[in-house]
Amino acid sequence: MGNAHSPPTDPQYVSASRAFTQKGLEDLKSLFNSLASQSQSNGEYISPSIFQSYFKLHGPIGERMFDLVTQERKDQKLTFEDLVITKATYEKGTKDEIEEFIFRFLDVSGDNFVGRSDLESVMNAIFTDILCIEGSEVGSSSHQDIVNIFLSAANFSIHDEKCSEKAMSFEDFRSWSSHLPTVRKLLGSLLLPPDSGRPGTQIPNLLTPKDIDSNTVLLRKEYAWHIGGALSQHELEDWKLLYHSSVNGLSFNTFLGNISNHKGPTVLIIKDKDGYIYGGYASQQWERHAEFYGDMKCYLFQLNPKASIFRPTGANTNLQWCAVNFSSEDIPNGIGFGGKVNHLGLFISANFDQGHTFSSSTFGNPSLSKTNRIIPETIECWGVTQGVQNKTDGAKGSVLERFKEDRHMLNMVGLANSSE
């Protein structure tokens, strides 16, 4: 009887179907049948409105995705073959194929260029329609400010008379998405069922003391969503505010005292006198060392005026720095990340009154602020609760035993023996 799912004469479908198991094809067929039955098409195709409603992709991004899924035929009819071909490319293709699909998706206007207005439409839709973050209302100044920090991380190197604005090249897109891993995760998961826990949609639950003024807190939900892009799902549950300088004072000793009972990773965030906001993810507890320590899970990030994440390049293992009460000038007292002594990617002195930020080969980051010298205005630190995975593994021994994949990295920075 042949393959009941498709015409054998469609080579593109035949090739795409090989990316799925028989069970996978049957599941896709069940989904197609369910949506087609709601589309008033006698079960032959899925209509745009039903497609957009099911995947919760509305407005310009819903129209653009439907256009791509239907191979840009413009006939408003999504067939089963279309669904299989698209999912085979978008979800099971090579890295290049997936990124090319996402790049085409970003061309919301369909003019064969990805301009700033296209990117703005996508980021607006992410915050309002997909993440549904309260208070992120289109047109509000705070919402537009947040959208702009993501747009500011993009480069538009193409100027073509056919396009009314500068546009992104494919390499521009790759660079942009590499510095925004949460955006990349979400854009790569839009054809997964919305209620299945799409990658890139998790936002940590931010726990703050009741007596703190929420207006003084630097970490807003959109920032937490961005920072969490380089973390695993079990690290995106609860983040607890451990220290805030406006409440606890700009004191290094108070900082260390407040976070001493938190054994997991922390997120350090700084707002300086120039209004720039940035920080670092410390995968290991802040504790006194006379040299660099940490593992390759550390990274630096920018939050404002643009959003970026800078993960370890592998160039060296100068990851975390925490020096307390050393008298040698060769061991500057304070905390920081990356680079080299007296020339860190990010450093705050033990007085918490000054610091610096330089480009570093450790993370491949530029200076995170307006100038290399920084004067902190606000410093806050959040404790990352590592969710179910740690709770499940709680009886299995040391951190090294629970996270064996880190052993090699710990050996590289000379911590493996001291951690056991």
mmCIF file of C-alpha atoms in Angstrom, residues 15-406:
data_model
loop_
_atom_site.group_PDB
_atom_site.id
_atom_site.type_symbol
_atom_site.label_atom_id
_atom_site.label_comp_id
_atom_site.label_asym_id
_atom_site.label_seq_id
_atom_site.Cartn_x
_atom_site.Cartn_y
_atom_site.Cartn_z
ATOM 1 C CA SER A 15 13.976 12.758 2.599
ATOM 2 C CA ALA A 16 12.569 14.784 5.509
ATOM 3 C CA SER A 17 10.540 11.876 6.879
ATOM 4 C CA ARG A 18 13.767 9.910 7.421
ATOM 5 C CA ALA A 19 14.599 12.337 10.244
ATOM 6 C CA PHE A 20 11.755 10.853 12.310
ATOM 7 C CA THR A 21 10.974 7.489 13.811
ATOM 8 C CA GLN A 22 7.715 5.857 12.800
ATOM 9 C CA LYS A 23 6.298 6.886 16.186
ATOM 10 C CA GLY A 24 7.456 10.459 15.566
ATOM 11 C CA LEU A 25 5.662 10.562 12.216
ATOM 12 C CA GLU A 26 2.521 9.125 13.760
ATOM 13 C CA ASP A 27 2.583 11.781 16.480
ATOM 14 C CA LEU A 28 2.968 14.514 13.866
ATOM 15 C CA LYS A 29 0.099 13.008 11.905
ATOM 16 C CA SER A 30 -2.106 13.048 15.005
ATOM 17 C CA LEU A 31 -1.250 16.695 15.606
ATOM 18 C CA PHE A 32 -1.935 17.553 11.983
ATOM 19 C CA ASN A 33 -5.280 15.730 11.995
ATOM 20 C CA SER A 34 -6.345 17.520 15.173
ATOM 21 C CA LEU A 35 -5.513 20.988 13.837
ATOM 22 C CA ALA A 36 -6.828 20.289 10.334
ATOM 23 C CA SER A 37 -10.156 19.137 11.789
ATOM 24 C CA GLN A 38 -10.508 22.600 13.368
ATOM 25 C CA SER A 39 -9.612 24.395 10.143
ATOM 26 C CA GLN A 40 -12.819 23.738 8.167
ATOM 27 C CA SER A 41 -10.764 22.111 5.430
ATOM 28 C CA ASN A 42 -12.228 18.602 5.479
ATOM 29 C CA GLY A 43 -9.011 17.515 7.201
ATOM 30 C CA GLU A 44 -6.836 18.441 4.217
ATOM 31 C CA TYR A 45 -4.810 21.337 5.645
ATOM 32 C CA ILE A 46 -4.292 23.624 8.646
ATOM 33 C CA SER A 47 -5.492 27.201 8.329
ATOM 34 C CA PRO A 48 -3.348 30.185 9.390
ATOM 35 C CA SER A 49 -5.617 31.114 12.313
ATOM 36 C CA ILE A 50 -5.613 27.599 13.801
ATOM 37 C CA PHE A 51 -1.847 27.285 13.313
ATOM 38 C CA GLN A 52 -1.171 30.622 15.023
ATOM 39 C CA SER A 53 -3.593 29.903 17.850
ATOM 40 C CA TYR A 54 -2.093 26.486 18.631
ATOM 41 C CA PHE A 55 1.555 27.586 18.571
ATOM 42 C CA LYS A 56 0.707 30.945 20.200
ATOM 43 C CA LEU A 57 2.465 32.877 17.469
ATOM 44 C CA HIS A 58 0.391 35.935 16.685
ATOM 45 C CA GLY A 59 0.696 39.027 14.558
ATOM 46 C CA PRO A 60 3.663 39.479 12.192
ATOM 47 C CA ILE A 61 5.733 36.616 13.657
ATOM 48 C CA GLY A 62 2.802 34.191 13.355
ATOM 49 C CA GLU A 63 2.235 35.210 9.755
ATOM 50 C CA ARG A 64 5.936 34.889 8.964
ATOM 51 C CA MET A 65 6.246 31.436 10.531
ATOM 52 C CA PHE A 66 3.163 30.203 8.676
ATOM 53 C CA ASP A 67 4.637 31.533 5.452
ATOM 54 C CA LEU A 68 7.880 29.618 6.020
ATOM 55 C CA VAL A 69 6.160 26.403 7.079
ATOM 56 C CA THR A 70 4.055 26.452 3.896
ATOM 57 C CA GLN A 71 7.216 26.869 1.776
ATOM 58 C CA GLU A 72 6.154 30.471 0.996
ATOM 59 C CA ARG A 73 3.438 29.304 -1.421
ATOM 60 C CA LYS A 74 1.039 32.018 -0.198
ATOM 61 C CA ASP A 75 -1.927 29.645 -0.559
ATOM 62 C CA GLN A 76 -2.840 29.747 3.161
ATOM 63 C CA LYS A 77 -2.829 25.935 3.336
ATOM 64 C CA LEU A 78 -0.449 24.010 5.606
ATOM 65 C CA THR A 79 -0.266 20.359 4.582
ATOM 66 C CA PHE A 80 1.086 17.400 6.516
ATOM 67 C CA GLU A 81 4.033 17.251 4.141
ATOM 68 C CA ASP A 82 4.804 20.928 4.922
ATOM 69 C CA LEU A 83 4.839 20.163 8.642
ATOM 70 C CA VAL A 84 7.224 17.223 8.289
ATOM 71 C CA ILE A 85 9.594 19.064 5.939
ATOM 72 C CA THR A 86 9.760 22.130 8.184
ATOM 73 C CA LYS A 87 10.267 20.234 11.428
ATOM 74 C CA ALA A 88 12.947 18.072 9.831
ATOM 75 C CA THR A 89 14.873 21.207 8.886
ATOM 76 C CA TYR A 90 14.092 23.507 11.824
ATOM 77 C CA GLU A 91 14.318 21.009 14.672
ATOM 78 C CA LYS A 92 16.413 18.113 13.369
ATOM 79 C CA GLY A 93 18.626 19.731 10.758
ATOM 80 C CA THR A 94 22.283 20.673 11.002
ATOM 81 C CA LYS A 95 23.342 23.731 12.987
ATOM 82 C CA ASP A 96 23.657 25.681 9.724
ATOM 83 C CA GLU A 97 20.217 24.595 8.504
ATOM 84 C CA ILE A 98 18.552 25.568 11.776
ATOM 85 C CA GLU A 99 20.282 28.950 11.907
ATOM 86 C CA GLU A 100 19.425 29.672 8.283
ATOM 87 C CA PHE A 101 15.776 28.913 9.042
ATOM 88 C CA ILE A 102 15.803 31.231 12.080
ATOM 89 C CA PHE A 103 17.498 33.952 10.024
ATOM 90 C CA ARG A 104 14.780 33.692 7.369
ATOM 91 C CA PHE A 105 12.141 33.797 10.118
ATOM 92 C CA LEU A 106 13.546 37.098 11.409
ATOM 93 C CA ASP A 107 12.706 38.667 8.033
ATOM 94 C CA VAL A 108 9.227 39.475 9.345
ATOM 95 C CA SER A 109 8.500 41.947 6.552
ATOM 96 C CA GLY A 110 9.364 39.339 3.914
ATOM 97 C CA ASP A 111 11.521 41.731 1.878
ATOM 98 C CA ASN A 112 14.603 39.454 1.971
ATOM 99 C CA PHE A 113 16.361 41.733 4.459
ATOM 100 C CA VAL A 114 16.573 41.499 8.255
ATOM 101 C CA GLY A 115 16.503 45.086 9.455
ATOM 102 C CA ARG A 116 16.209 46.657 12.891
ATOM 103 C CA SER A 117 12.438 46.970 12.497
ATOM 104 C CA ASP A 118 12.195 43.213 11.854
ATOM 105 C CA LEU A 119 14.196 42.458 14.976
ATOM 106 C CA GLU A 120 12.117 44.914 16.971
ATOM 107 C CA SER A 121 8.906 43.140 15.924
ATOM 108 C CA VAL A 122 10.333 39.798 17.017
ATOM 109 C CA MET A 123 11.568 41.040 20.411
ATOM 110 C CA ASN A 124 8.243 42.815 21.069
ATOM 111 C CA ALA A 125 6.420 39.560 20.346
ATOM 112 C CA ILE A 126 8.760 37.573 22.598
ATOM 113 C CA PHE A 127 8.124 39.769 25.626
ATOM 114 C CA THR A 128 4.412 40.426 25.136
ATOM 115 C CA ASP A 129 3.010 37.304 23.451
ATOM 116 C CA ILE A 130 5.388 34.461 24.319
ATOM 117 C CA LEU A 131 6.880 35.318 27.719
ATOM 118 C CA CYS A 132 3.870 37.446 28.754
ATOM 119 C CA ILE A 133 5.938 39.386 31.267
ATOM 120 C CA GLU A 134 3.659 41.638 33.315
ATOM 121 C CA GLY A 135 4.261 45.311 32.747
ATOM 122 C CA SER A 136 5.925 44.797 29.371
ATOM 123 C CA GLU A 137 3.310 46.699 27.470
ATOM 124 C CA VAL A 138 3.984 47.664 23.880
ATOM 125 C CA GLY A 139 4.571 51.384 23.673
ATOM 126 C CA SER A 140 5.585 51.844 27.304
ATOM 127 C CA SER A 141 8.973 53.437 27.861
ATOM 128 C CA SER A 142 10.189 50.613 30.117
ATOM 129 C CA HIS A 143 9.166 48.007 27.568
ATOM 130 C CA GLN A 144 10.861 49.845 24.733
ATOM 131 C CA ASP A 145 13.987 50.311 26.818
ATOM 132 C CA ILE A 146 14.203 46.566 27.347
ATOM 133 C CA VAL A 147 13.670 45.826 23.660
ATOM 134 C CA ASN A 148 16.363 48.340 22.777
ATOM 135 C CA ILE A 149 19.029 46.655 24.902
ATOM 136 C CA PHE A 150 18.628 43.513 22.797
ATOM 137 C CA LEU A 151 18.606 45.477 19.550
ATOM 138 C CA SER A 152 21.730 47.368 20.637
ATOM 139 C CA ALA A 153 23.651 44.086 20.728
ATOM 140 C CA ALA A 154 23.041 43.617 16.987
ATOM 141 C CA ASN A 155 25.170 44.779 14.086
ATOM 142 C CA PHE A 156 23.576 45.775 10.774
ATOM 143 C CA SER A 157 26.375 45.752 8.211
ATOM 144 C CA ILE A 158 24.367 45.594 4.976
ATOM 145 C CA HIS A 159 23.241 48.759 3.222
ATOM 146 C CA ASP A 160 21.223 48.071 0.087
ATOM 147 C CA GLU A 161 19.163 50.553 -1.910
ATOM 148 C CA LYS A 162 16.362 47.972 -2.016
ATOM 149 C CA CYS A 163 16.078 48.160 1.775
ATOM 150 C CA SER A 164 14.948 51.295 3.611
ATOM 151 C CA GLU A 165 17.277 50.589 6.558
ATOM 152 C CA LYS A 166 20.557 48.832 7.254
ATOM 153 C CA ALA A 167 20.202 45.078 7.464
ATOM 154 C CA MET A 168 21.839 42.117 9.153
ATOM 155 C CA SER A 169 24.124 39.757 7.313
ATOM 156 C CA PHE A 170 23.976 36.075 8.248
ATOM 157 C CA GLU A 171 27.259 36.509 10.139
ATOM 158 C CA ASP A 172 25.785 39.517 11.959
ATOM 159 C CA PHE A 173 22.911 37.284 13.033
ATOM 160 C CA ARG A 174 25.232 34.512 14.212
ATOM 161 C CA SER A 175 27.238 36.936 16.315
ATOM 162 C CA TRP A 176 24.067 38.487 17.777
ATOM 163 C CA SER A 177 22.521 35.155 18.689
ATOM 164 C CA SER A 178 25.771 33.804 20.174
ATOM 165 C CA HIS A 179 25.742 36.671 22.685
ATOM 166 C CA LEU A 180 22.023 36.184 23.402
ATOM 167 C CA PRO A 181 21.691 32.438 24.089
ATOM 168 C CA THR A 182 18.193 32.761 25.577
ATOM 169 C CA VAL A 183 16.922 34.455 22.421
ATOM 170 C CA ARG A 184 18.612 31.763 20.315
ATOM 171 C CA LYS A 185 17.039 28.965 22.393
ATOM 172 C CA LEU A 186 13.568 30.468 22.106
ATOM 173 C CA LEU A 187 13.805 31.187 18.381
ATOM 174 C CA GLY A 188 14.809 27.569 17.844
ATOM 175 C CA SER A 189 11.794 26.149 19.674
ATOM 176 C CA LEU A 190 8.777 27.999 18.290
ATOM 177 C CA LEU A 191 7.243 24.922 16.655
ATOM 178 C CA LEU A 192 7.269 22.941 19.879
ATOM 179 C CA PRO A 193 3.944 22.816 21.753
ATOM 180 C CA PRO A 194 3.722 26.019 23.824
ATOM 181 C CA ASP A 195 2.853 24.129 27.015
ATOM 182 C CA SER A 196 5.727 21.647 26.727
ATOM 183 C CA GLY A 197 8.295 23.871 28.423
ATOM 184 C CA ARG A 198 9.824 25.424 25.332
ATOM 185 C CA PRO A 199 13.562 26.035 25.714
ATOM 186 C CA GLY A 200 14.207 29.719 26.168
ATOM 187 C CA THR A 201 10.936 30.504 27.959
ATOM 188 C CA GLN A 202 12.007 29.815 31.548
ATOM 189 C CA ILE A 203 12.265 32.846 33.835
ATOM 190 C CA PRO A 204 13.700 32.360 37.351
ATOM 191 C CA ASN A 205 11.390 33.115 40.254
ATOM 192 C CA LEU A 206 12.982 36.178 41.887
ATOM 193 C CA LEU A 207 12.702 36.036 45.673
ATOM 194 C CA THR A 208 13.244 39.336 47.481
ATOM 195 C CA PRO A 209 12.814 40.316 51.149
ATOM 196 C CA LYS A 210 9.452 41.904 51.887
ATOM 197 C CA ASP A 211 11.019 45.043 53.322
ATOM 198 C CA ILE A 212 13.021 45.977 50.210
ATOM 199 C CA ASP A 213 11.768 48.594 47.762
ATOM 200 C CA SER A 214 11.275 46.769 44.469
ATOM 201 C CA ASN A 215 12.217 49.935 42.598
ATOM 202 C CA THR A 216 15.781 49.669 43.911
ATOM 203 C CA VAL A 217 16.276 46.103 42.652
ATOM 204 C CA LEU A 218 18.410 45.936 39.511
ATOM 205 C CA LEU A 219 17.412 42.448 38.404
ATOM 206 C CA ARG A 220 14.101 42.630 36.569
ATOM 207 C CA LYS A 221 12.481 39.596 34.959
ATOM 208 C CA GLU A 222 13.683 40.409 31.450
ATOM 209 C CA TYR A 223 17.269 40.658 32.701
ATOM 210 C CA ALA A 224 16.966 37.350 34.572
ATOM 211 C CA TRP A 225 15.583 35.714 31.416
ATOM 212 C CA HIS A 226 18.601 36.989 29.483
ATOM 213 C CA ILE A 227 21.199 35.963 32.101
ATOM 214 C CA GLY A 228 19.645 32.507 32.388
ATOM 215 C CA GLY A 229 20.291 31.744 28.728
ATOM 216 C CA ALA A 230 23.666 30.204 29.547
ATOM 217 C CA LEU A 231 22.277 27.990 32.322
ATOM 218 C CA SER A 232 20.539 24.642 32.491
ATOM 219 C CA GLN A 233 16.845 24.385 33.293
ATOM 220 C CA HIS A 234 17.376 23.231 36.887
ATOM 221 C CA GLU A 235 19.280 26.470 37.587
ATOM 222 C CA LEU A 236 16.313 28.590 36.478
ATOM 223 C CA GLU A 237 13.938 27.949 39.360
ATOM 224 C CA ASP A 238 14.447 30.232 42.371
ATOM 225 C CA TRP A 239 16.949 33.079 42.602
ATOM 226 C CA LYS A 240 17.107 34.673 46.071
ATOM 227 C CA LEU A 241 18.408 38.178 46.734
ATOM 228 C CA LEU A 242 21.263 37.699 49.226
ATOM 229 C CA TYR A 243 22.813 41.170 49.257
ATOM 230 C CA HIS A 244 21.790 44.633 48.120
ATOM 231 C CA SER A 245 24.016 47.638 48.733
ATOM 232 C CA SER A 246 21.159 50.106 49.220
ATOM 233 C CA VAL A 247 19.935 47.990 52.135
ATOM 234 C CA ASN A 248 23.149 46.418 53.429
ATOM 235 C CA GLY A 249 25.595 49.193 52.561
ATOM 236 C CA LEU A 250 28.590 49.152 50.226
ATOM 237 C CA SER A 251 30.617 46.790 52.383
ATOM 238 C CA PHE A 252 32.700 43.836 51.211
ATOM 239 C CA ASN A 253 32.569 42.187 54.665
ATOM 240 C CA THR A 254 28.792 42.494 54.787
ATOM 241 C CA PHE A 255 28.599 41.123 51.262
ATOM 242 C CA LEU A 256 30.661 38.044 52.168
ATOM 243 C CA GLY A 257 28.734 37.587 55.394
ATOM 244 C CA ASN A 258 25.346 37.728 53.663
ATOM 245 C CA ILE A 259 26.253 35.184 51.001
ATOM 246 C CA SER A 260 28.306 32.837 53.214
ATOM 247 C CA ASN A 261 25.402 30.484 53.902
ATOM 248 C CA HIS A 262 24.608 30.050 50.206
ATOM 249 C CA LYS A 263 26.597 27.109 48.880
ATOM 250 C CA GLY A 264 25.522 27.336 45.244
ATOM 251 C CA PRO A 265 26.225 29.665 42.322
ATOM 252 C CA THR A 266 25.546 33.389 42.527
ATOM 253 C CA VAL A 267 24.721 36.201 40.124
ATOM 254 C CA LEU A 268 26.597 39.436 40.820
ATOM 255 C CA ILE A 269 25.094 42.605 39.307
ATOM 256 C CA ILE A 270 26.573 46.110 39.326
ATOM 257 C CA LYS A 271 25.154 49.454 38.301
ATOM 258 C CA ASP A 272 27.834 52.116 38.041
ATOM 259 C CA LYS A 273 27.777 55.912 38.157
ATOM 260 C CA ASP A 274 27.503 56.046 34.335
ATOM 261 C CA GLY A 275 24.250 54.061 34.468
ATOM 262 C CA TYR A 276 25.700 50.900 32.912
ATOM 263 C CA ILE A 277 24.487 47.587 34.340
ATOM 264 C CA TYR A 278 26.542 44.379 34.060
ATOM 265 C CA GLY A 279 27.925 41.539 36.127
ATOM 266 C CA GLY A 280 28.981 37.943 36.272
ATOM 267 C CA TYR A 281 27.732 34.449 37.027
ATOM 268 C CA ALA A 282 29.931 32.812 39.679
ATOM 269 C CA SER A 283 29.535 29.056 39.466
ATOM 270 C CA GLN A 284 31.444 28.508 42.717
ATOM 271 C CA GLN A 285 31.016 30.046 46.146
ATOM 272 C CA TRP A 286 32.804 33.315 46.838
ATOM 273 C CA GLU A 287 35.657 32.484 49.222
ATOM 274 C CA ARG A 288 39.177 33.689 49.970
ATOM 275 C CA HIS A 289 41.866 32.716 47.450
ATOM 276 C CA ALA A 290 45.300 34.088 46.591
ATOM 277 C CA GLU A 291 44.827 33.258 42.915
ATOM 278 C CA PHE A 292 42.142 32.684 40.316
ATOM 279 C CA TYR A 293 39.763 29.780 40.817
ATOM 280 C CA GLY A 294 36.348 28.660 39.507
ATOM 281 C CA ASP A 295 35.203 26.498 36.615
ATOM 282 C CA MET A 296 34.135 26.929 33.018
ATOM 283 C CA LYS A 297 30.514 27.580 33.942
ATOM 284 C CA CYS A 298 31.385 31.183 34.914
ATOM 285 C CA TYR A 299 30.530 33.984 32.510
ATOM 286 C CA LEU A 300 30.215 37.745 32.232
ATOM 287 C CA PHE A 301 27.163 39.631 31.001
ATOM 288 C CA GLN A 302 25.908 43.076 30.065
ATOM 289 C CA LEU A 303 22.364 44.229 30.832
ATOM 290 C CA ASN A 304 22.213 47.915 29.964
ATOM 291 C CA PRO A 305 22.552 49.809 27.629
ATOM 292 C CA LYS A 306 22.895 46.562 25.672
ATOM 293 C CA ALA A 307 22.463 42.883 26.429
ATOM 294 C CA SER A 308 25.231 40.350 25.868
ATOM 295 C CA ILE A 309 26.670 37.221 27.460
ATOM 296 C CA PHE A 310 30.355 36.311 27.299
ATOM 297 C CA ARG A 311 31.177 32.692 28.068
ATOM 298 C CA PRO A 312 34.687 31.249 28.592
ATOM 299 C CA THR A 313 36.764 31.042 25.430
ATOM 300 C CA GLY A 314 39.173 28.422 26.799
ATOM 301 C CA ALA A 315 42.115 30.805 26.365
ATOM 302 C CA ASN A 316 42.909 30.532 30.087
ATOM 303 C CA THR A 317 41.352 29.536 33.405
ATOM 304 C CA ASN A 318 41.380 32.932 35.126
ATOM 305 C CA LEU A 319 37.709 32.677 36.009
ATOM 306 C CA GLN A 320 36.773 33.885 39.524
ATOM 307 C CA TRP A 321 38.796 36.149 41.805
ATOM 308 C CA CYS A 322 38.134 36.664 45.508
ATOM 309 C CA ALA A 323 40.977 38.084 47.618
ATOM 310 C CA VAL A 324 40.421 39.232 51.200
ATOM 311 C CA ASN A 325 42.901 40.830 53.623
ATOM 312 C CA PHE A 326 46.049 40.253 51.568
ATOM 313 C CA SER A 327 48.834 42.803 52.090
ATOM 314 C CA SER A 328 50.693 42.153 48.834
ATOM 315 C CA GLU A 329 50.123 44.542 45.911
ATOM 316 C CA ASP A 330 50.318 41.493 43.669
ATOM 317 C CA ILE A 331 47.084 40.228 45.208
ATOM 318 C CA PRO A 332 44.492 43.020 44.940
ATOM 319 C CA ASN A 333 41.733 42.652 47.493
ATOM 320 C CA GLY A 334 38.280 42.401 45.969
ATOM 321 C CA ILE A 335 36.164 40.221 43.716
ATOM 322 C CA GLY A 336 36.093 39.788 39.973
ATOM 323 C CA PHE A 337 36.157 37.670 36.855
ATOM 324 C CA GLY A 338 38.591 36.935 34.033
ATOM 325 C CA GLY A 339 41.601 38.662 32.577
ATOM 326 C CA LYS A 340 44.727 38.942 34.715
ATOM 327 C CA VAL A 341 45.686 40.486 38.045
ATOM 328 C CA ASN A 342 45.085 44.260 38.062
ATOM 329 C CA HIS A 343 43.550 43.962 34.588
ATOM 330 C CA LEU A 344 40.396 41.880 35.079
ATOM 331 C CA GLY A 345 37.369 41.541 32.875
ATOM 332 C CA LEU A 346 35.422 42.807 35.882
ATOM 333 C CA PHE A 347 36.789 43.773 39.288
ATOM 334 C CA ILE A 348 35.382 45.515 42.374
ATOM 335 C CA SER A 349 37.815 46.514 45.113
ATOM 336 C CA ALA A 350 37.376 45.321 48.690
ATOM 337 C CA ASN A 351 36.185 48.809 49.643
ATOM 338 C CA PHE A 352 33.348 48.409 47.153
ATOM 339 C CA ASP A 353 33.966 52.004 46.105
ATOM 340 C CA GLN A 354 35.789 51.502 42.812
ATOM 341 C CA GLY A 355 36.795 48.892 40.276
ATOM 342 C CA HIS A 356 37.672 48.304 36.663
ATOM 343 C CA THR A 357 36.610 46.417 33.564
ATOM 344 C CA PHE A 358 38.904 45.525 30.682
ATOM 345 C CA SER A 359 38.591 43.349 27.601
ATOM 346 C CA SER A 360 39.730 39.829 28.441
ATOM 347 C CA SER A 361 40.736 36.746 26.503
ATOM 348 C CA THR A 362 39.140 34.655 29.288
ATOM 349 C CA PHE A 363 35.633 35.537 28.152
ATOM 350 C CA GLY A 364 36.257 37.406 24.909
ATOM 351 C CA ASN A 365 34.465 40.387 26.423
ATOM 352 C CA PRO A 366 34.950 44.083 25.761
ATOM 353 C CA SER A 367 35.003 46.620 28.577
ATOM 354 C CA LEU A 368 31.566 46.236 30.154
ATOM 355 C CA SER A 369 31.094 49.913 30.944
ATOM 356 C CA LYS A 370 31.600 53.329 29.401
ATOM 357 C CA THR A 371 35.203 53.519 30.639
ATOM 358 C CA ASN A 372 37.678 51.039 32.086
ATOM 359 C CA ARG A 373 37.437 52.601 35.537
ATOM 360 C CA ILE A 374 34.122 52.064 37.289
ATOM 361 C CA ILE A 375 32.520 53.560 40.372
ATOM 362 C CA PRO A 376 29.736 51.310 41.694
ATOM 363 C CA GLU A 377 26.424 52.892 42.528
ATOM 364 C CA THR A 378 24.507 49.710 43.362
ATOM 365 C CA ILE A 379 25.736 46.146 43.897
ATOM 366 C CA GLU A 380 23.467 43.173 44.392
ATOM 367 C CA CYS A 381 23.998 39.437 44.575
ATOM 368 C CA TRP A 382 21.501 36.650 43.953
ATOM 369 C CA GLY A 383 21.769 33.037 45.075
ATOM 370 C CA VAL A 384 20.880 30.447 42.442
ATOM 371 C CA THR A 385 18.915 27.470 43.746
ATOM 372 C CA GLN A 386 19.806 24.456 41.661
ATOM 373 C CA GLY A 387 16.437 22.770 41.665
ATOM 374 C CA VAL A 388 15.459 19.138 41.433
ATOM 375 C CA GLN A 389 18.693 17.757 39.999
ATOM 376 C CA ASN A 390 20.725 18.687 43.085
ATOM 377 C CA LYS A 391 17.974 17.497 45.418
ATOM 378 C CA THR A 392 17.852 14.158 43.660
ATOM 379 C CA ASP A 393 21.610 13.756 43.770
ATOM 380 C CA GLY A 394 21.966 15.038 47.323
ATOM 381 C CA ALA A 395 23.082 11.729 48.808
ATOM 382 C CA LYS A 396 25.627 10.898 46.151
ATOM 383 C CA GLY A 397 28.662 12.556 47.746
ATOM 384 C CA SER A 398 30.758 15.583 46.928
ATOM 385 C CA VAL A 399 30.132 18.255 44.333
ATOM 386 C CA LEU A 400 32.804 16.655 42.168
ATOM 387 C CA GLU A 401 31.028 13.313 42.297
ATOM 388 C CA ARG A 402 27.685 14.898 41.449
ATOM 389 C CA PHE A 403 29.127 16.897 38.578
ATOM 390 C CA LYS A 404 31.749 14.619 37.067
ATOM 391 C CA GLU A 405 31.767 16.563 33.841
ATOM 392 C CA ASP A 406 33.434 19.431 35.736
#
